[in-house]
């Protein structure tokens, strides 16, 4: 699906004009349809916009350069604690990188994510609007059907619904109290586990908040 197709699908669900552009009407009807406050809605859209690269990413491709690997998965950045020498080998090798950081190459993280077999790191890499990651998330937010067919997370059936279910299951809605940086920080940490991309998340929150003011 394209970015526009994904947005139109969500707009159709909530009863907004399916023009492929998110604006005040889409946010308002989303809030009404799902019973959320406008503040909660703004935070949700800011986070999924950031995580999905503006709704253009279906699944994390893991095809990173060595410097980018170090930025995301290096020592002090991620539990994988990838070293510089490793990053050179893993660069341009999506399957190997996914296994190293999400799979059995990072045993503690693999257990946390519910990745139990060789290949699960890549199979259950980031996907959907919120880039949910790990076999447990795929099953919890998409059921057995998504767990057995993880590529379906890119489709209309699961792209946004997995993000909504993650916000529900992890109590993220309650952290979206206002538009302050402290609130954005709390939401971002719950979504991402850290502060990766925090500046962009702040900017995206302001972007959507301005639509409804």
mmCIF file with all atom_site columns, N, CA and C in Angstrom, residues 6-12 14-34 38 41 45 55 160 208 211-212:
data_model
loop_
_atom_site.group_PDB
_atom_site.id
_atom_site.type_symbol
_atom_site.label_atom_id
_atom_site.label_alt_id
_atom_site.label_comp_id
_atom_site.label_asym_id
_atom_site.label_entity_id
_atom_site.label_seq_id
_atom_site.pdbx_PDB_ins_code
_atom_site.Cartn_x
_atom_site.Cartn_y
_atom_site.Cartn_z
_atom_site.occupancy
_atom_site.B_iso_or_equiv
_atom_site.pdbx_formal_charge
_atom_site.auth_seq_id
_atom_site.auth_comp_id
_atom_site.auth_asym_id
_atom_site.auth_atom_id
_atom_site.pdbx_PDB_model_num
ATOM 1   N N  . UNK A 1 6   ? -3.015  4.196  2.543  1.00 0.00 ? 6   UNK A N  1
ATOM 2   C CA . UNK A 1 6   ? -3.143  3.909  3.975  1.00 0.00 ? 6   UNK A CA 1
ATOM 3   C C  . UNK A 1 6   ? -3.993  4.969  4.674  1.00 0.00 ? 6   UNK A C  1
ATOM 4   N N  . UNK A 1 7   ? -3.727  6.226  4.358  1.00 0.00 ? 7   UNK A N  1
ATOM 5   C CA . UNK A 1 7   ? -4.471  7.310  4.988  1.00 0.00 ? 7   UNK A CA 1
ATOM 6   C C  . UNK A 1 7   ? -5.941  7.265  4.573  1.00 0.00 ? 7   UNK A C  1
ATOM 7   N N  . UNK A 1 8   ? -6.201  7.020  3.297  1.00 0.00 ? 8   UNK A N  1
ATOM 8   C CA . UNK A 1 8   ? -7.584  6.936  2.817  1.00 0.00 ? 8   UNK A CA 1
ATOM 9   C C  . UNK A 1 8   ? -8.340  5.808  3.500  1.00 0.00 ? 8   UNK A C  1
ATOM 10  N N  . UNK A 1 9   ? -7.663  4.704  3.731  1.00 0.00 ? 9   UNK A N  1
ATOM 11  C CA . UNK A 1 9   ? -8.301  3.581  4.400  1.00 0.00 ? 9   UNK A CA 1
ATOM 12  C C  . UNK A 1 9   ? -8.705  3.960  5.819  1.00 0.00 ? 9   UNK A C  1
ATOM 13  N N  . UNK A 1 10  ? -7.819  4.640  6.535  1.00 0.00 ? 10  UNK A N  1
ATOM 14  C CA . UNK A 1 10  ? -8.132  5.076  7.894  1.00 0.00 ? 10  UNK A CA 1
ATOM 15  C C  . UNK A 1 10  ? -9.259  6.100  7.869  1.00 0.00 ? 10  UNK A C  1
ATOM 16  N N  . UNK A 1 11  ? -9.216  7.018  6.940  1.00 0.00 ? 11  UNK A N  1
ATOM 17  C CA . UNK A 1 11  ? -10.273 8.036  6.823  1.00 0.00 ? 11  UNK A CA 1
ATOM 18  C C  . UNK A 1 11  ? -11.628 7.388  6.565  1.00 0.00 ? 11  UNK A C  1
ATOM 19  N N  . UNK A 1 12  ? -11.647 6.386  5.707  1.00 0.00 ? 12  UNK A N  1
ATOM 20  C CA . UNK A 1 12  ? -12.902 5.689  5.440  1.00 0.00 ? 12  UNK A CA 1
ATOM 21  C C  . UNK A 1 12  ? -13.449 5.017  6.676  1.00 0.00 ? 12  UNK A C  1
ATOM 22  N N  . UNK A 1 14  ? -13.088 5.939  9.849  1.00 0.00 ? 14  UNK A N  1
ATOM 23  C CA . UNK A 1 14  ? -13.600 6.878  10.858 1.00 0.00 ? 14  UNK A CA 1
ATOM 24  C C  . UNK A 1 14  ? -14.658 7.840  10.304 1.00 0.00 ? 14  UNK A C  1
ATOM 25  N N  . UNK A 1 15  ? -14.936 7.748  9.005  1.00 0.00 ? 15  UNK A N  1
ATOM 26  C CA . UNK A 1 15  ? -15.979 8.586  8.416  1.00 0.00 ? 15  UNK A CA 1
ATOM 27  C C  . UNK A 1 15  ? -15.524 9.945  7.953  1.00 0.00 ? 15  UNK A C  1
ATOM 28  N N  . UNK A 1 16  ? -14.214 10.105 7.719  1.00 0.00 ? 16  UNK A N  1
ATOM 29  C CA . UNK A 1 16  ? -13.691 11.374 7.207  1.00 0.00 ? 16  UNK A CA 1
ATOM 30  C C  . UNK A 1 16  ? -13.630 11.321 5.687  1.00 0.00 ? 16  UNK A C  1
ATOM 31  N N  . UNK A 1 17  ? -13.585 12.478 5.062  1.00 0.00 ? 17  UNK A N  1
ATOM 32  C CA . UNK A 1 17  ? -13.444 12.548 3.613  1.00 0.00 ? 17  UNK A CA 1
ATOM 33  C C  . UNK A 1 17  ? -12.131 11.868 3.212  1.00 0.00 ? 17  UNK A C  1
ATOM 34  N N  . UNK A 1 18  ? -12.191 10.814 2.389  1.00 0.00 ? 18  UNK A N  1
ATOM 35  C CA . UNK A 1 18  ? -10.980 10.066 2.039  1.00 0.00 ? 18  UNK A CA 1
ATOM 36  C C  . UNK A 1 18  ? -10.145 10.761 0.968  1.00 0.00 ? 18  UNK A C  1
ATOM 37  N N  . UNK A 1 19  ? -9.534  11.869 1.359  1.00 0.00 ? 19  UNK A N  1
ATOM 38  C CA . UNK A 1 19  ? -8.748  12.644 0.400  1.00 0.00 ? 19  UNK A CA 1
ATOM 39  C C  . UNK A 1 19  ? -7.255  12.320 0.460  1.00 0.00 ? 19  UNK A C  1
ATOM 40  N N  . UNK A 1 20  ? -6.867  11.451 1.409  1.00 0.00 ? 20  UNK A N  1
ATOM 41  C CA . UNK A 1 20  ? -5.465  11.052 1.505  1.00 0.00 ? 20  UNK A CA 1
ATOM 42  C C  . UNK A 1 20  ? -4.580  12.026 2.236  1.00 0.00 ? 20  UNK A C  1
ATOM 43  N N  . UNK A 1 21  ? -5.186  13.035 2.833  1.00 0.00 ? 21  UNK A N  1
ATOM 44  C CA . UNK A 1 21  ? -4.420  14.032 3.594  1.00 0.00 ? 21  UNK A CA 1
ATOM 45  C C  . UNK A 1 21  ? -4.999  14.157 4.996  1.00 0.00 ? 21  UNK A C  1
ATOM 46  N N  . UNK A 1 22  ? -4.134  14.073 5.991  1.00 0.00 ? 22  UNK A N  1
ATOM 47  C CA . UNK A 1 22  ? -4.600  14.173 7.373  1.00 0.00 ? 22  UNK A CA 1
ATOM 48  C C  . UNK A 1 22  ? -4.709  15.632 7.759  1.00 0.00 ? 22  UNK A C  1
ATOM 49  N N  . UNK A 1 23  ? -5.910  16.023 8.187  1.00 0.00 ? 23  UNK A N  1
ATOM 50  C CA . UNK A 1 23  ? -6.162  17.384 8.626  1.00 0.00 ? 23  UNK A CA 1
ATOM 51  C C  . UNK A 1 23  ? -7.106  17.389 9.802  1.00 0.00 ? 23  UNK A C  1
ATOM 52  N N  . UNK A 1 24  ? -7.679  18.527 10.077 1.00 0.00 ? 24  UNK A N  1
ATOM 53  C CA . UNK A 1 24  ? -8.550  18.682 11.240 1.00 0.00 ? 24  UNK A CA 1
ATOM 54  C C  . UNK A 1 24  ? -9.717  17.696 11.231 1.00 0.00 ? 24  UNK A C  1
ATOM 55  N N  . UNK A 1 25  ? -10.341 17.516 10.061 1.00 0.00 ? 25  UNK A N  1
ATOM 56  C CA . UNK A 1 25  ? -11.501 16.618 10.003 1.00 0.00 ? 25  UNK A CA 1
ATOM 57  C C  . UNK A 1 25  ? -11.117 15.187 10.358 1.00 0.00 ? 25  UNK A C  1
ATOM 58  N N  . UNK A 1 26  ? -10.015 14.714 9.802  1.00 0.00 ? 26  UNK A N  1
ATOM 59  C CA . UNK A 1 26  ? -9.580  13.344 10.085 1.00 0.00 ? 26  UNK A CA 1
ATOM 60  C C  . UNK A 1 26  ? -9.289  13.161 11.571 1.00 0.00 ? 26  UNK A C  1
ATOM 61  N N  . UNK A 1 27  ? -8.586  14.110 12.167 1.00 0.00 ? 27  UNK A N  1
ATOM 62  C CA . UNK A 1 27  ? -8.260  14.007 13.591 1.00 0.00 ? 27  UNK A CA 1
ATOM 63  C C  . UNK A 1 27  ? -9.517  14.047 14.457 1.00 0.00 ? 27  UNK A C  1
ATOM 64  N N  . UNK A 1 28  ? -10.439 14.939 14.114 1.00 0.00 ? 28  UNK A N  1
ATOM 65  C CA . UNK A 1 28  ? -11.666 15.072 14.889 1.00 0.00 ? 28  UNK A CA 1
ATOM 66  C C  . UNK A 1 28  ? -12.515 13.804 14.811 1.00 0.00 ? 28  UNK A C  1
ATOM 67  N N  . UNK A 1 29  ? -12.647 13.263 13.617 1.00 0.00 ? 29  UNK A N  1
ATOM 68  C CA . UNK A 1 29  ? -13.478 12.065 13.456 1.00 0.00 ? 29  UNK A CA 1
ATOM 69  C C  . UNK A 1 29  ? -12.798 10.826 14.020 1.00 0.00 ? 29  UNK A C  1
ATOM 70  N N  . UNK A 1 30  ? -11.486 10.798 13.970 1.00 0.00 ? 30  UNK A N  1
ATOM 71  C CA . UNK A 1 30  ? -10.756 9.706  14.624 1.00 0.00 ? 30  UNK A CA 1
ATOM 72  C C  . UNK A 1 30  ? -11.030 9.737  16.122 1.00 0.00 ? 30  UNK A C  1
ATOM 73  N N  . UNK A 1 31  ? -10.904 10.906 16.736 1.00 0.00 ? 31  UNK A N  1
ATOM 74  C CA . UNK A 1 31  ? -11.123 11.050 18.179 1.00 0.00 ? 31  UNK A CA 1
ATOM 75  C C  . UNK A 1 31  ? -12.529 10.600 18.560 1.00 0.00 ? 31  UNK A C  1
ATOM 76  N N  . UNK A 1 32  ? -13.504 10.999 17.756 1.00 0.00 ? 32  UNK A N  1
ATOM 77  C CA . UNK A 1 32  ? -14.902 10.637 18.039 1.00 0.00 ? 32  UNK A CA 1
ATOM 78  C C  . UNK A 1 32  ? -15.123 9.134  17.862 1.00 0.00 ? 32  UNK A C  1
ATOM 79  N N  . UNK A 1 33  ? -14.585 8.587  16.787 1.00 0.00 ? 33  UNK A N  1
ATOM 80  C CA . UNK A 1 33  ? -14.809 7.170  16.462 1.00 0.00 ? 33  UNK A CA 1
ATOM 81  C C  . UNK A 1 33  ? -14.211 6.260  17.537 1.00 0.00 ? 33  UNK A C  1
ATOM 82  N N  . UNK A 1 34  ? -13.013 6.604  18.015 1.00 0.00 ? 34  UNK A N  1
ATOM 83  C CA . UNK A 1 34  ? -12.331 5.739  18.989 1.00 0.00 ? 34  UNK A CA 1
ATOM 84  C C  . UNK A 1 34  ? -12.502 6.208  20.432 1.00 0.00 ? 34  UNK A C  1
ATOM 85  N N  . UNK A 1 38  ? -8.783  14.971 22.095 1.00 0.00 ? 38  UNK A N  1
ATOM 86  C CA . UNK A 1 38  ? -7.988  15.515 21.004 1.00 0.00 ? 38  UNK A CA 1
ATOM 87  C C  . UNK A 1 38  ? -6.496  15.460 21.332 1.00 0.00 ? 38  UNK A C  1
ATOM 88  N N  . UNK A 1 41  ? -5.355  12.007 20.641 1.00 0.00 ? 41  UNK A N  1
ATOM 89  C CA . UNK A 1 41  ? -5.323  11.795 19.190 1.00 0.00 ? 41  UNK A CA 1
ATOM 90  C C  . UNK A 1 41  ? -4.085  12.415 18.568 1.00 0.00 ? 41  UNK A C  1
ATOM 91  N N  . UNK A 1 45  ? -1.098  10.351 16.512 1.00 0.00 ? 45  UNK A N  1
ATOM 92  C CA . UNK A 1 45  ? -0.686  10.631 15.139 1.00 0.00 ? 45  UNK A CA 1
ATOM 93  C C  . UNK A 1 45  ? 0.767   11.091 15.065 1.00 0.00 ? 45  UNK A C  1
ATOM 94  N N  . UNK A 1 55  ? 3.983   7.481  7.259  1.00 0.00 ? 55  UNK A N  1
ATOM 95  C CA . UNK A 1 55  ? 3.089   6.441  6.731  1.00 0.00 ? 55  UNK A CA 1
ATOM 96  C C  . UNK A 1 55  ? 3.617   5.816  5.442  1.00 0.00 ? 55  UNK A C  1
ATOM 97  N N  . UNK A 1 160 ? -2.887  0.069  10.917 1.00 0.00 ? 160 UNK A N  1
ATOM 98  C CA . UNK A 1 160 ? -3.220  0.999  12.002 1.00 0.00 ? 160 UNK A CA 1
ATOM 99  C C  . UNK A 1 160 ? -3.749  0.282  13.242 1.00 0.00 ? 160 UNK A C  1
ATOM 100 N N  . UNK A 1 208 ? 0.625   18.366 14.503 1.00 0.00 ? 208 UNK A N  1
ATOM 101 C CA . UNK A 1 208 ? -0.767  17.917 14.578 1.00 0.00 ? 208 UNK A CA 1
ATOM 102 C C  . UNK A 1 208 ? -1.590  18.772 15.531 1.00 0.00 ? 208 UNK A C  1
ATOM 103 N N  . UNK A 1 211 ? -3.144  21.727 13.936 1.00 0.00 ? 211 UNK A N  1
ATOM 104 C CA . UNK A 1 211 ? -4.293  21.436 13.075 1.00 0.00 ? 211 UNK A CA 1
ATOM 105 C C  . UNK A 1 211 ? -5.628  21.589 13.805 1.00 0.00 ? 211 UNK A C  1
ATOM 106 N N  . UNK A 1 212 ? -5.609  21.397 15.105 1.00 0.00 ? 212 UNK A N  1
ATOM 107 C CA . UNK A 1 212 ? -6.872  21.363 15.851 1.00 0.00 ? 212 UNK A CA 1
ATOM 108 C C  . UNK A 1 212 ? -7.037  22.544 16.791 1.00 0.00 ? 212 UNK A C  1
#
